[in-house]
Structure formats: C-alpha cells, structure tokens
Amino acid sequence: MSLPERGATLPGDPPGGRRAVAVWSIGVAVYFVAVIFRTSLGVAGLDAADRFHVGASALSTFSILQLLVYAGMQIPVGLLVDHLGTKKVLSIGAVLFTAGQLGFAFSPSYGTALASRALLGCGDAMTFISVLRLGTRWFPVRRGPLVAQLAGLVGMAGNLVSTLVLSRLLHGIGWTPAFAGSALAGAVVLVLTLLFLKDHAEGQEPAPSPHRGGAYVRGQIAASWREPGTRLGLWVHFTTQFPAMVFLLLWGLPFLVEAQGLSRATAGELLTLVVLSNMVIGLVYGQIVARHHAARLPLALGTVAATALLWAATLAYPGEHAPMWLLLVLCAVLGACGPASMLGFDFARPANPPERQGTASGITNMGGFVASMTTLFAIGVLLDATGDDYTVAFSAVFVLQALGVGQILRLRGRAARRERERLVASRVETVHVPAA
C-alpha cells in the first residue's frame, strides 16, 4: 500500500483558518514589540557610548549580557511553555521586557542600564518559543515552515521599526522620551494577550503529564537532546543567525560609519536594507521548504557560504573603503541569515513529539544567540586590542562559521535517517487509523 504524500493532513491536525490567524497574530505582536526593544540598542550604540562614557568592550557588554540572559533562558522557557502554556509565558515576558525598556530609558548609570537590558533579555526570551508553540497548536503541520518564517518576518519588521522610527525619535526628542515612549507598546500587547489570546484550538489540548518535578525536567531535556534533529537544528541556528544579528544588534552602524566612512543616515539605510532583504527572503525560504523539505540543508549551507564570501570580499577589499555596491550586496546577503536560522526549527520540529516542542525549540534557539553573544564579545575585545581595526575584529565571524559547518556536516546523516524513520512510522500509523 502506498503511503500518504508528505504534507497531507494528519489525524488531530489543528484546523487553521481565520480564528487561528487572529489568535496567532496576537502572539506575534508580542514578539514584534520584543524585537523592537531588543534591537533598539543597535541604533543607539554610539549614543549609549556617549551617555554612559564607555568604550567598545563595555558597549558590547550591553548586548552580550542581554543575549547571555536570552540564551540561558531558552531551555527553562521551553519547559515553561510546555508546562504553563503560551498565554501565561507571553504575559510574563511582556511584563519583563516592558519593565526593562522603561528602566533603560531612565537609567542614570552604566550599571543600572546593564540591569535593565538583562531584564529586557529575560522577557524577550519568552516570546519566540511561545509563538512557535502557538503556531503548532493552531495550524496544520504542513504549514509549519511557512508559519515559522512568517513569525521571523514579523520580528524583522520590529527591527525595521527600530531602524526607521526609534532612531529618528532618539535623535529628535532625546534618549529618555524615545525609550520611555516605546515602552507603551509593551503595555498594549500585554493587554491584548490577557484579553484575547488562547493557548490552543479546540481539541488541541496537550496531553497532561502527571510528573512535573526535577525528573520530568531532566527527562524532557535529555529526550530532546538525544534526537539528532534537535542538535542539528541548534547548529544550523548557531551558524546562520549570528552574522546578521551582530551587525544589526550593535556593530553594523559603527562599522559602516567608522570603518567605511559613511554618514549615519546612509548607514541606517543599509541596516534597513538588511531588514527588508530578510523579510523578502523569509517568504521565499518558507515557500520553498513548505514544498521541498529536502531544500532545508542546501539553503542553510548556501546562506553560510554566501555570507562568508561577502564578508571576506568586504574586509579584504584593497581600497581604503569598500565600494557602495559591495556594501549593498553584503547587506542584502546578510538579510538571508534570519530566514536560514529559522530552518533550524524545521529540523527540530519533526524530531520531537508535541509535548516536547517547547523544550526542543528552546534548545535550538540557544544556538544563534550563543554564537551572537560570543561574536559580540570577540569583536569588542579585538577592537579595543587593535585600535579599532574592524578587519581583524570582524574576522571572528569566520571562526564560528567554520565550527558550525563542521557540526552540521557531522550530524546531517544521523538526523536524516532518524527523520525518515519517524516519517515512515507516522505514515503507517495514519494508514491504519480505523474509520469513524
């Protein structure tokens, strides 16, 4: 007997539809605001250095601490999402990142500003995994890759708001009014979440687990980690996300202004190009993977290769500054990093049952943020050590890419075999489902 085509609706699949879109949109709105707050330092890096009287290493500590908290929270947040559900975790996250943004607005010193960014990172960490789980509870499995890419696209729209809107507010009305005013968006999405968000569609309640102690936590983490697809997803996320994250979060504007001699306005336009490219490529990648699942790994590795090639060409350019056309191509290619990182979840998702989706997504999501945190720190240290030699500092990108590609190539065979086994088992189970 032939097996059902991949992507066919499975028994128990969520229904999708307009109600799913409406509920999912509320969750995505929370993530959208979280990304605005997360990336707000990217357009305020030079202002923060002046405000708090710090150098490159201390400036990078803002983003490093924020990402350290974010990465460290991923597995606990995944467990919380599996245990408490999406609505509660998103609500807690909105409270925390709004408080962090307000604290950053009124921080009188470097130390209090650091504490505020840590609080913001903690709240931010609770958003994306929650949105991924919301998608699996409201949309059919075959829509998973596209729904995940759309969530990432909305997140990049938040980055666009930081680049276009918050940067203008910052230089128009000043530090405190700009950051405090933006915090109002956090209060709005918190109210929407409390009033209208639902954890799952009718009939999609997760199976209750009788054990919630330490043994349960260790079992969830161990079971997710044992799956090669989870580990492959982590390394895909690690290798693909960080070049654009580092560029947008902190070091892109200083690199373009100080190393490439551009005006802040032109540099801001190039950062906007990264975001716009991300949004377009995200739609393309989502459609490709939804139709051709085997394209995941070629897309991820192709993005890594293109990113490395463009960074090498930019940093090694023999002139004093790279030409504008090369910077434009670099920023367009960096836009593919975000969509490529989303492919990591497409390896972890089919490798784990529904009750472990939050935990597996948390493990996967750690990858890119650990890589970003490491690179942010390395660039800051190298800039201080070399007298602001951006060529040497940004060469750290290649080291982490090489590490990640090695791990991807090591795990790809095992993950593919395991995924085929699970797919065959699920198809056989579908074929033998008794008629109603």
CSV table of C-alpha atoms in Angstrom, one decimal:
chain,number,residue,atom,x,y,z
A,1,MET,CA,0.0,0.0,0.0
A,2,SER,CA,1.4,3.4,-0.9
A,3,LEU,CA,2.0,5.9,1.9
A,4,PRO,CA,0.3,9.3,2.1
A,5,GLU,CA,2.1,12.2,0.5
A,6,ARG,CA,4.2,14.3,2.7
A,7,GLY,CA,2.3,17.3,3.9
A,8,ALA,CA,-1.1,15.5,3.9
A,9,THR,CA,-3.3,16.5,6.8
A,10,LEU,CA,-2.8,14.1,9.7
A,11,PRO,CA,-5.4,13.0,12.2
A,12,GLY,CA,-5.6,15.5,15.0
A,13,ASP,CA,-4.1,18.3,12.9
A,14,PRO,CA,-5.1,21.8,14.1
A,15,PRO,CA,-7.7,23.4,11.8
A,16,GLY,CA,-6.1,26.7,10.9
A,17,GLY,CA,-8.4,29.3,9.4
A,18,ARG,CA,-9.3,32.9,10.3
A,19,ARG,CA,-9.5,32.3,14.1
A,20,ALA,CA,-6.1,30.7,14.1
A,21,VAL,CA,-4.7,33.7,12.2
A,22,ALA,CA,-6.3,36.1,14.7
A,23,VAL,CA,-5.0,34.4,17.8
A,24,TRP,CA,-1.6,33.8,16.3
A,25,SER,CA,-1.4,37.4,15.3
A,26,ILE,CA,-1.7,38.5,19.0
A,27,GLY,CA,1.3,36.3,19.9
A,28,VAL,CA,3.3,37.6,17.0
A,29,ALA,CA,2.5,41.1,18.1
A,30,VAL,CA,4.2,40.4,21.4
A,31,TYR,CA,7.2,39.1,19.6
A,32,PHE,CA,7.2,42.1,17.3
A,33,VAL,CA,7.4,44.5,20.2
A,34,ALA,CA,10.1,42.4,21.9
A,35,VAL,CA,12.3,42.6,18.8
A,36,ILE,CA,11.8,46.4,18.7
A,37,PHE,CA,13.1,46.6,22.3
A,38,ARG,CA,15.9,44.0,21.7
A,39,THR,CA,17.3,45.8,18.6
A,40,SER,CA,16.8,49.4,20.0
A,41,LEU,CA,20.4,49.4,21.1
A,42,GLY,CA,21.5,48.8,17.5
A,43,VAL,CA,20.5,52.3,16.5
A,44,ALA,CA,21.6,53.8,19.8
A,45,GLY,CA,25.1,52.3,20.2
A,46,LEU,CA,27.0,55.4,19.6
A,47,ASP,CA,24.6,57.5,21.8
A,48,ALA,CA,24.9,54.9,24.6
A,49,ALA,CA,28.7,55.1,24.5
A,50,ASP,CA,28.5,58.9,24.9
A,51,ARG,CA,25.7,58.8,27.5
A,52,PHE,CA,27.4,56.3,29.8
A,53,HIS,CA,31.0,57.2,28.9
A,54,VAL,CA,32.1,53.7,27.9
A,55,GLY,CA,34.4,52.2,25.2
A,56,ALA,CA,33.8,49.4,22.7
A,57,SER,CA,34.2,46.5,25.1
A,58,ALA,CA,31.9,48.0,27.7
A,59,LEU,CA,29.4,48.9,25.0
A,60,SER,CA,29.4,45.3,23.7
A,61,THR,CA,28.6,44.2,27.3
A,62,PHE,CA,25.1,45.6,26.9
A,63,SER,CA,24.3,43.2,24.1
A,64,ILE,CA,26.3,40.4,25.4
A,65,LEU,CA,24.5,40.4,28.8
A,66,GLN,CA,21.2,40.7,27.0
A,67,LEU,CA,21.9,37.7,24.8
A,68,LEU,CA,23.5,35.8,27.7
A,69,VAL,CA,20.3,36.1,29.6
A,70,TYR,CA,18.3,35.3,26.4
A,71,ALA,CA,20.3,32.2,25.6
A,72,GLY,CA,20.4,31.0,29.2
A,73,MET,CA,16.6,31.2,29.4
A,74,GLN,CA,15.8,29.2,26.3
A,75,ILE,CA,15.6,25.7,27.9
A,76,PRO,CA,13.8,27.0,31.0
A,77,VAL,CA,11.4,28.9,28.8
A,78,GLY,CA,10.8,25.9,26.6
A,79,LEU,CA,9.9,23.9,29.7
A,80,LEU,CA,7.7,26.6,31.0
A,81,VAL,CA,5.8,26.8,27.7
A,82,ASP,CA,5.3,23.0,27.7
A,83,HIS,CA,4.1,23.2,31.3
A,84,LEU,CA,2.2,26.6,31.7
A,85,GLY,CA,1.1,27.2,28.1
A,86,THR,CA,1.6,30.1,25.7
A,87,LYS,CA,-0.6,32.7,27.3
A,88,LYS,CA,1.0,32.8,30.7
A,89,VAL,CA,4.5,32.8,29.4
A,90,LEU,CA,3.9,35.5,26.9
A,91,SER,CA,2.2,37.6,29.5
A,92,ILE,CA,5.2,37.3,31.9
A,93,GLY,CA,7.5,38.1,29.0
A,94,ALA,CA,5.6,41.2,28.1
A,95,VAL,CA,5.8,42.5,31.7
A,96,LEU,CA,9.5,41.9,31.9
A,97,PHE,CA,10.6,43.4,28.6
A,98,THR,CA,8.4,46.4,29.1
A,99,ALA,CA,10.0,47.0,32.6
A,100,GLY,CA,13.4,46.6,31.1
A,101,GLN,CA,12.8,49.1,28.3
A,102,LEU,CA,11.4,51.6,30.8
A,103,GLY,CA,14.4,51.0,33.1
A,104,PHE,CA,16.8,51.6,30.2
A,105,ALA,CA,15.1,54.9,29.4
A,106,PHE,CA,15.6,56.3,32.9
A,107,SER,CA,18.9,54.6,33.8
A,108,PRO,CA,21.3,57.2,35.3
A,109,SER,CA,24.4,55.0,35.2
A,110,TYR,CA,26.0,52.2,33.2
A,111,GLY,CA,25.3,49.7,36.0
A,112,THR,CA,21.5,50.3,36.1
A,113,ALA,CA,21.4,50.3,32.3
A,114,LEU,CA,23.0,46.9,32.2
A,115,ALA,CA,20.5,45.6,34.7
A,116,SER,CA,17.7,47.0,32.6
A,117,ARG,CA,19.0,45.2,29.4
A,118,ALA,CA,19.3,41.9,31.4
A,119,LEU,CA,15.6,42.3,32.4
A,120,LEU,CA,14.6,43.1,28.8
A,121,GLY,CA,16.5,40.0,27.6
A,122,CYS,CA,14.7,37.8,30.1
A,123,GLY,CA,11.3,39.0,28.9
A,124,ASP,CA,12.4,38.8,25.2
A,125,ALA,CA,13.5,35.2,25.8
A,126,MET,CA,9.9,34.2,26.5
A,127,THR,CA,8.4,35.3,23.2
A,128,PHE,CA,9.6,33.5,20.2
A,129,ILE,CA,9.4,29.9,21.6
A,130,SER,CA,5.9,30.7,22.7
A,131,VAL,CA,4.9,32.0,19.2
A,132,LEU,CA,6.3,28.8,17.7
A,133,ARG,CA,4.3,26.6,20.0
A,134,LEU,CA,1.2,28.7,19.3
A,135,GLY,CA,1.6,28.0,15.6
A,136,THR,CA,1.8,24.2,16.2
A,137,ARG,CA,-1.4,24.3,18.2
A,138,TRP,CA,-3.4,26.4,15.7
A,139,PHE,CA,-2.1,25.5,12.2
A,140,PRO,CA,-1.7,22.2,10.4
A,141,VAL,CA,1.7,20.5,10.4
A,142,ARG,CA,2.2,21.1,6.7
A,143,ARG,CA,2.0,24.9,7.3
A,144,GLY,CA,4.8,24.7,10.0
A,145,PRO,CA,7.7,26.0,7.9
A,146,LEU,CA,5.8,28.9,6.4
A,147,VAL,CA,4.2,29.9,9.7
A,148,ALA,CA,7.7,29.9,11.4
A,149,GLN,CA,9.1,32.0,8.6
A,150,LEU,CA,6.2,34.5,8.8
A,151,ALA,CA,6.9,34.8,12.6
A,152,GLY,CA,10.5,35.6,11.8
A,153,LEU,CA,9.4,38.1,9.2
A,154,VAL,CA,7.3,40.0,11.7
A,155,GLY,CA,10.2,40.0,14.0
A,156,MET,CA,12.3,41.6,11.4
A,157,ALA,CA,9.6,44.2,10.9
A,158,GLY,CA,10.2,45.1,14.5
A,159,ASN,CA,13.8,45.6,13.7
A,160,LEU,CA,12.7,47.8,10.8
A,161,VAL,CA,10.7,50.0,13.3
A,162,SER,CA,13.9,50.3,15.4
A,163,THR,CA,15.9,51.3,12.4
A,164,LEU,CA,13.4,53.8,10.9
A,165,VAL,CA,11.3,55.0,13.7
A,166,LEU,CA,13.1,54.7,17.0
A,167,SER,CA,16.4,56.1,15.6
A,168,ARG,CA,14.5,59.2,14.4
A,169,LEU,CA,12.8,59.6,17.8
A,170,LEU,CA,16.1,59.2,19.5
A,171,HIS,CA,17.7,62.0,17.7
A,172,GLY,CA,14.6,64.1,17.6
A,173,ILE,CA,13.2,64.0,21.2
A,174,GLY,CA,16.1,62.5,23.1
A,175,TRP,CA,17.0,59.4,24.9
A,176,THR,CA,14.5,59.2,27.8
A,177,PRO,CA,11.4,60.2,25.8
A,178,ALA,CA,12.2,57.9,23.0
A,179,PHE,CA,12.8,54.8,25.1
A,180,ALA,CA,10.0,55.5,27.6
A,181,GLY,CA,7.5,56.2,24.8
A,182,SER,CA,8.4,53.0,23.0
A,183,ALA,CA,7.6,51.1,26.2
A,184,LEU,CA,3.9,51.9,25.8
A,185,ALA,CA,3.8,49.3,23.0
A,186,GLY,CA,4.7,46.7,25.6
A,187,ALA,CA,1.7,47.6,27.7
A,188,VAL,CA,-0.6,47.4,24.7
A,189,VAL,CA,0.4,43.9,23.7
A,190,LEU,CA,0.2,42.7,27.3
A,191,VAL,CA,-3.5,43.8,27.5
A,192,LEU,CA,-4.2,42.1,24.1
A,193,THR,CA,-2.6,38.9,25.3
A,194,LEU,CA,-4.5,38.8,28.6
A,195,LEU,CA,-7.9,39.6,27.0
A,196,PHE,CA,-7.8,37.6,23.7
A,197,LEU,CA,-5.0,35.0,23.4
A,198,LYS,CA,-5.9,31.3,23.6
A,199,ASP,CA,-3.3,28.6,24.1
A,200,HIS,CA,-4.7,26.2,21.5
A,201,ALA,CA,-7.6,25.4,19.2
A,202,GLU,CA,-10.4,23.3,20.5
A,203,GLY,CA,-9.4,19.7,20.6
A,204,GLN,CA,-5.7,20.5,20.6
A,205,GLU,CA,-5.0,20.4,24.3
A,206,PRO,CA,-1.6,18.8,25.1
A,207,ALA,CA,-1.6,15.5,26.9
A,208,PRO,CA,-1.3,16.1,30.6
A,209,SER,CA,1.9,14.9,32.3
A,210,PRO,CA,1.5,13.6,35.9
A,211,HIS,CA,5.1,14.4,36.7
A,212,ARG,CA,6.5,18.0,36.9
A,213,GLY,CA,9.4,17.6,39.2
A,214,GLY,CA,13.2,17.5,38.6
A,215,ALA,CA,13.0,14.1,36.9
A,216,TYR,CA,10.4,15.4,34.4
A,217,VAL,CA,12.6,18.4,33.6
A,218,ARG,CA,15.7,16.3,33.1
A,219,GLY,CA,13.8,13.8,31.0
A,220,GLN,CA,12.4,16.5,28.7
A,221,ILE,CA,15.8,18.0,28.1
A,222,ALA,CA,17.5,14.6,27.7
A,223,ALA,CA,14.9,13.2,25.3
A,224,SER,CA,15.0,16.3,23.2
A,225,TRP,CA,18.8,16.4,23.1
A,226,ARG,CA,19.1,12.7,22.1
A,227,GLU,CA,17.3,13.5,18.9
A,228,PRO,CA,19.9,14.2,16.2
A,229,GLY,CA,17.4,16.6,14.6
A,230,THR,CA,17.3,18.8,17.7
A,231,ARG,CA,21.1,19.0,17.7
A,232,LEU,CA,21.3,19.6,14.0
A,233,GLY,CA,18.7,22.4,14.4
A,234,LEU,CA,20.8,24.0,17.1
A,235,TRP,CA,23.9,24.0,14.9
A,236,VAL,CA,22.0,25.3,11.9
A,237,HIS,CA,20.7,28.1,14.0
A,238,PHE,CA,24.1,28.7,15.5
A,239,THR,CA,25.9,29.0,12.1
A,240,THR,CA,23.3,31.0,10.2
A,241,GLN,CA,21.9,33.6,12.5
A,242,PHE,CA,24.8,35.4,14.2
A,243,PRO,CA,26.4,37.4,11.3
A,244,ALA,CA,23.2,39.5,10.8
A,245,MET,CA,22.4,39.6,14.5
A,246,VAL,CA,25.7,41.0,15.4
A,247,PHE,CA,25.5,43.5,12.5
A,248,LEU,CA,22.0,44.7,13.4
A,249,LEU,CA,22.2,44.5,17.2
A,250,LEU,CA,25.3,46.5,17.7
A,251,TRP,CA,28.3,46.6,15.4
A,252,GLY,CA,26.8,47.3,12.0
A,253,LEU,CA,26.4,51.1,12.5
A,254,PRO,CA,29.9,51.7,14.0
A,255,PHE,CA,31.4,49.5,11.2
A,256,LEU,CA,29.7,51.5,8.4
A,257,VAL,CA,30.3,54.9,10.0
A,258,GLU,CA,33.8,54.5,11.5
A,259,ALA,CA,35.4,51.9,9.2
A,260,GLN,CA,33.6,52.6,5.9
A,261,GLY,CA,33.3,56.4,6.2
A,262,LEU,CA,29.5,56.6,5.7
A,263,SER,CA,27.2,59.1,7.2
A,264,ARG,CA,24.9,57.8,10.0
A,265,ALA,CA,21.9,58.4,7.6
A,266,THR,CA,23.5,56.2,4.9
A,267,ALA,CA,24.5,53.6,7.4
A,268,GLY,CA,20.9,53.5,8.7
A,269,GLU,CA,19.6,52.9,5.2
A,270,LEU,CA,22.0,50.0,4.8
A,271,LEU,CA,20.8,48.5,8.1
A,272,THR,CA,17.2,48.9,6.7
A,273,LEU,CA,18.3,47.0,3.6
A,274,VAL,CA,19.3,44.1,5.8
A,275,VAL,CA,15.9,44.0,7.3
A,276,LEU,CA,14.0,44.4,4.1
A,277,SER,CA,16.1,41.6,2.5
A,278,ASN,CA,15.3,39.4,5.4
A,279,MET,CA,11.6,39.9,5.0
A,280,VAL,CA,11.6,39.1,1.3
A,281,ILE,CA,13.9,36.1,1.6
A,282,GLY,CA,11.9,34.8,4.6
A,283,LEU,CA,8.8,34.5,2.4
A,284,VAL,CA,10.8,32.8,-0.3
A,285,TYR,CA,12.5,30.3,2.0
A,286,GLY,CA,9.2,29.5,3.7
A,287,GLN,CA,7.5,28.7,0.4
A,288,ILE,CA,10.5,26.6,-0.8
A,289,VAL,CA,10.7,24.5,2.4
A,290,ALA,CA,7.0,24.0,2.6
A,291,ARG,CA,7.1,22.5,-0.9
A,292,HIS,CA,10.5,20.8,-0.9
A,293,HIS,CA,11.5,19.7,2.6
A,294,ALA,CA,14.9,18.4,1.3
A,295,ALA,CA,15.9,22.0,0.5
A,296,ARG,CA,16.5,22.9,4.2
A,297,LEU,CA,20.1,21.9,4.4
A,298,PRO,CA,21.2,23.3,0.9
A,299,LEU,CA,19.5,26.6,1.8
A,300,ALA,CA,21.3,26.8,5.2
A,301,LEU,CA,24.7,25.9,3.9
A,302,GLY,CA,24.3,28.1,0.8
A,303,THR,CA,23.5,31.1,3.1
A,304,VAL,CA,26.6,30.4,5.2
A,305,ALA,CA,28.8,30.2,2.1
A,306,ALA,CA,27.4,33.4,0.6
A,307,THR,CA,27.7,35.3,3.9
A,308,ALA,CA,31.3,34.2,4.3
A,309,LEU,CA,32.2,35.1,0.8
A,310,LEU,CA,30.7,38.6,1.0
A,311,TRP,CA,32.3,39.3,4.4
A,312,ALA,CA,35.7,38.2,3.0
A,313,ALA,CA,35.4,40.4,0.0
A,314,THR,CA,34.4,43.4,2.1
A,315,LEU,CA,37.1,43.0,4.7
A,316,ALA,CA,39.8,42.2,2.2
A,317,TYR,CA,38.9,45.0,-0.3
A,318,PRO,CA,42.2,46.7,-1.2
A,319,GLY,CA,41.0,50.3,-1.1
A,320,GLU,CA,40.5,52.4,2.0
A,321,HIS,CA,36.8,51.8,1.9
A,322,ALA,CA,34.7,49.1,0.3
A,323,PRO,CA,32.7,50.4,-2.7
A,324,MET,CA,29.0,51.1,-2.1
A,325,TRP,CA,27.9,48.3,-4.5
A,326,LEU,CA,29.8,45.8,-2.3
A,327,LEU,CA,28.3,47.1,0.9
A,328,LEU,CA,24.8,46.9,-0.7
A,329,VAL,CA,25.4,43.2,-1.7
A,330,LEU,CA,26.8,42.4,1.7
A,331,CYS,CA,23.7,43.8,3.4
A,332,ALA,CA,21.3,42.1,1.0
A,333,VAL,CA,23.0,38.7,1.7
A,334,LEU,CA,23.0,39.3,5.4
A,335,GLY,CA,19.3,39.5,5.1
A,336,ALA,CA,19.2,35.8,4.4
A,337,CYS,CA,20.7,34.9,7.8
A,338,GLY,CA,17.5,35.3,9.7
A,339,PRO,CA,15.4,33.1,7.4
A,340,ALA,CA,18.2,30.5,7.2
A,341,SER,CA,18.3,30.3,11.0
A,342,MET,CA,14.6,29.5,11.0
A,343,LEU,CA,15.4,26.3,9.2
A,344,GLY,CA,16.9,25.0,12.4
A,345,PHE,CA,13.4,24.7,13.8
A,346,ASP,CA,12.4,22.7,10.8
A,347,PHE,CA,14.9,20.1,11.8
A,348,ALA,CA,14.0,20.1,15.5
A,349,ARG,CA,10.2,20.1,15.0
A,350,PRO,CA,9.7,16.8,13.2
A,351,ALA,CA,12.2,15.1,15.6
A,352,ASN,CA,10.1,15.7,18.7
A,353,PRO,CA,6.5,14.9,19.7
A,354,PRO,CA,4.1,17.8,20.6
A,355,GLU,CA,4.7,17.6,24.3
A,356,ARG,CA,8.4,18.4,23.8
A,357,GLN,CA,8.1,21.1,21.1
A,358,GLY,CA,8.8,23.9,23.6
A,359,THR,CA,11.9,22.3,25.0
A,360,ALA,CA,13.3,21.3,21.6
A,361,SER,CA,12.7,24.8,20.3
A,362,GLY,CA,14.4,26.3,23.3
A,363,ILE,CA,17.5,24.1,22.7
A,364,THR,CA,17.5,25.1,19.0
A,365,ASN,CA,17.0,28.8,19.7
A,366,MET,CA,20.1,28.8,22.0
A,367,GLY,CA,22.4,28.2,19.1
A,368,GLY,CA,22.3,31.5,17.2
A,369,PHE,CA,22.2,33.6,20.4
A,370,VAL,CA,25.2,31.8,21.9
A,371,ALA,CA,27.1,32.5,18.6
A,372,SER,CA,25.9,36.1,18.6
A,373,MET,CA,27.0,36.7,22.2
A,374,THR,CA,30.4,35.1,21.5
A,375,THR,CA,31.0,37.2,18.4
A,376,LEU,CA,29.8,40.5,20.0
A,377,PHE,CA,32.3,40.0,22.8
A,378,ALA,CA,35.1,38.9,20.4
A,379,ILE,CA,34.6,42.0,18.2
A,380,GLY,CA,34.5,44.4,21.2
A,381,VAL,CA,37.7,42.9,22.6
A,382,LEU,CA,39.5,42.9,19.3
A,383,LEU,CA,38.5,46.5,18.5
A,384,ASP,CA,40.0,47.6,21.8
A,385,ALA,CA,43.1,45.5,21.4
A,386,THR,CA,43.8,46.6,17.8
A,387,GLY,CA,42.9,50.3,18.0
A,388,ASP,CA,39.6,49.8,16.2
A,389,ASP,CA,40.8,47.6,13.4
A,390,TYR,CA,37.5,46.4,12.1
A,391,THR,CA,39.1,44.0,9.6
A,392,VAL,CA,40.7,42.0,12.3
A,393,ALA,CA,37.7,42.2,14.6
A,394,PHE,CA,35.1,41.0,12.1
A,395,SER,CA,37.3,38.1,11.1
A,396,ALA,CA,35.9,36.4,14.2
A,397,VAL,CA,32.8,35.7,12.1
A,398,PHE,CA,34.7,33.1,10.0
A,399,VAL,CA,35.8,31.1,13.1
A,400,LEU,CA,32.3,30.5,14.3
A,401,GLN,CA,31.0,29.7,10.8
A,402,ALA,CA,33.7,27.0,10.4
A,403,LEU,CA,32.8,25.5,13.8
A,404,GLY,CA,29.1,25.4,12.9
A,405,VAL,CA,29.5,24.0,9.4
A,406,GLY,CA,31.7,21.2,10.8
A,407,GLN,CA,28.9,20.2,13.3
A,408,ILE,CA,26.2,20.4,10.7
A,409,LEU,CA,28.1,18.1,8.4
A,410,ARG,CA,28.7,15.7,11.3
A,411,LEU,CA,25.1,15.4,12.3
A,412,ARG,CA,23.2,15.7,9.0
A,413,GLY,CA,23.3,11.9,8.1
A,414,ARG,CA,22.0,10.8,11.5
A,415,ALA,CA,19.3,13.4,11.6
A,416,ALA,CA,18.1,12.4,8.1
A,417,ARG,CA,17.9,8.7,8.9
A,418,ARG,CA,16.1,9.4,12.2
A,419,GLU,CA,13.6,11.7,10.4
A,420,ARG,CA,12.9,9.1,7.7
A,421,GLU,CA,12.2,6.5,10.4
A,422,ARG,CA,9.7,8.8,12.2
A,423,LEU,CA,8.1,9.8,8.9
A,424,VAL,CA,7.5,6.2,7.9
A,425,ALA,CA,6.2,5.3,11.3
A,426,SER,CA,3.7,8.2,11.3
A,427,ARG,CA,2.5,7.4,7.7
A,428,VAL,CA,2.0,3.7,8.7
A,429,GLU,CA,0.1,4.9,11.7
A,430,THR,CA,-2.0,7.2,9.5
A,431,VAL,CA,-2.8,4.4,7.1
A,432,HIS,CA,-4.0,2.1,9.9
A,433,VAL,CA,-6.2,4.7,11.7
A,434,PRO,CA,-9.7,3.0,11.9
A,435,ALA,CA,-12.5,4.6,10.1
A,436,ALA,CA,-15.0,6.5,12.2
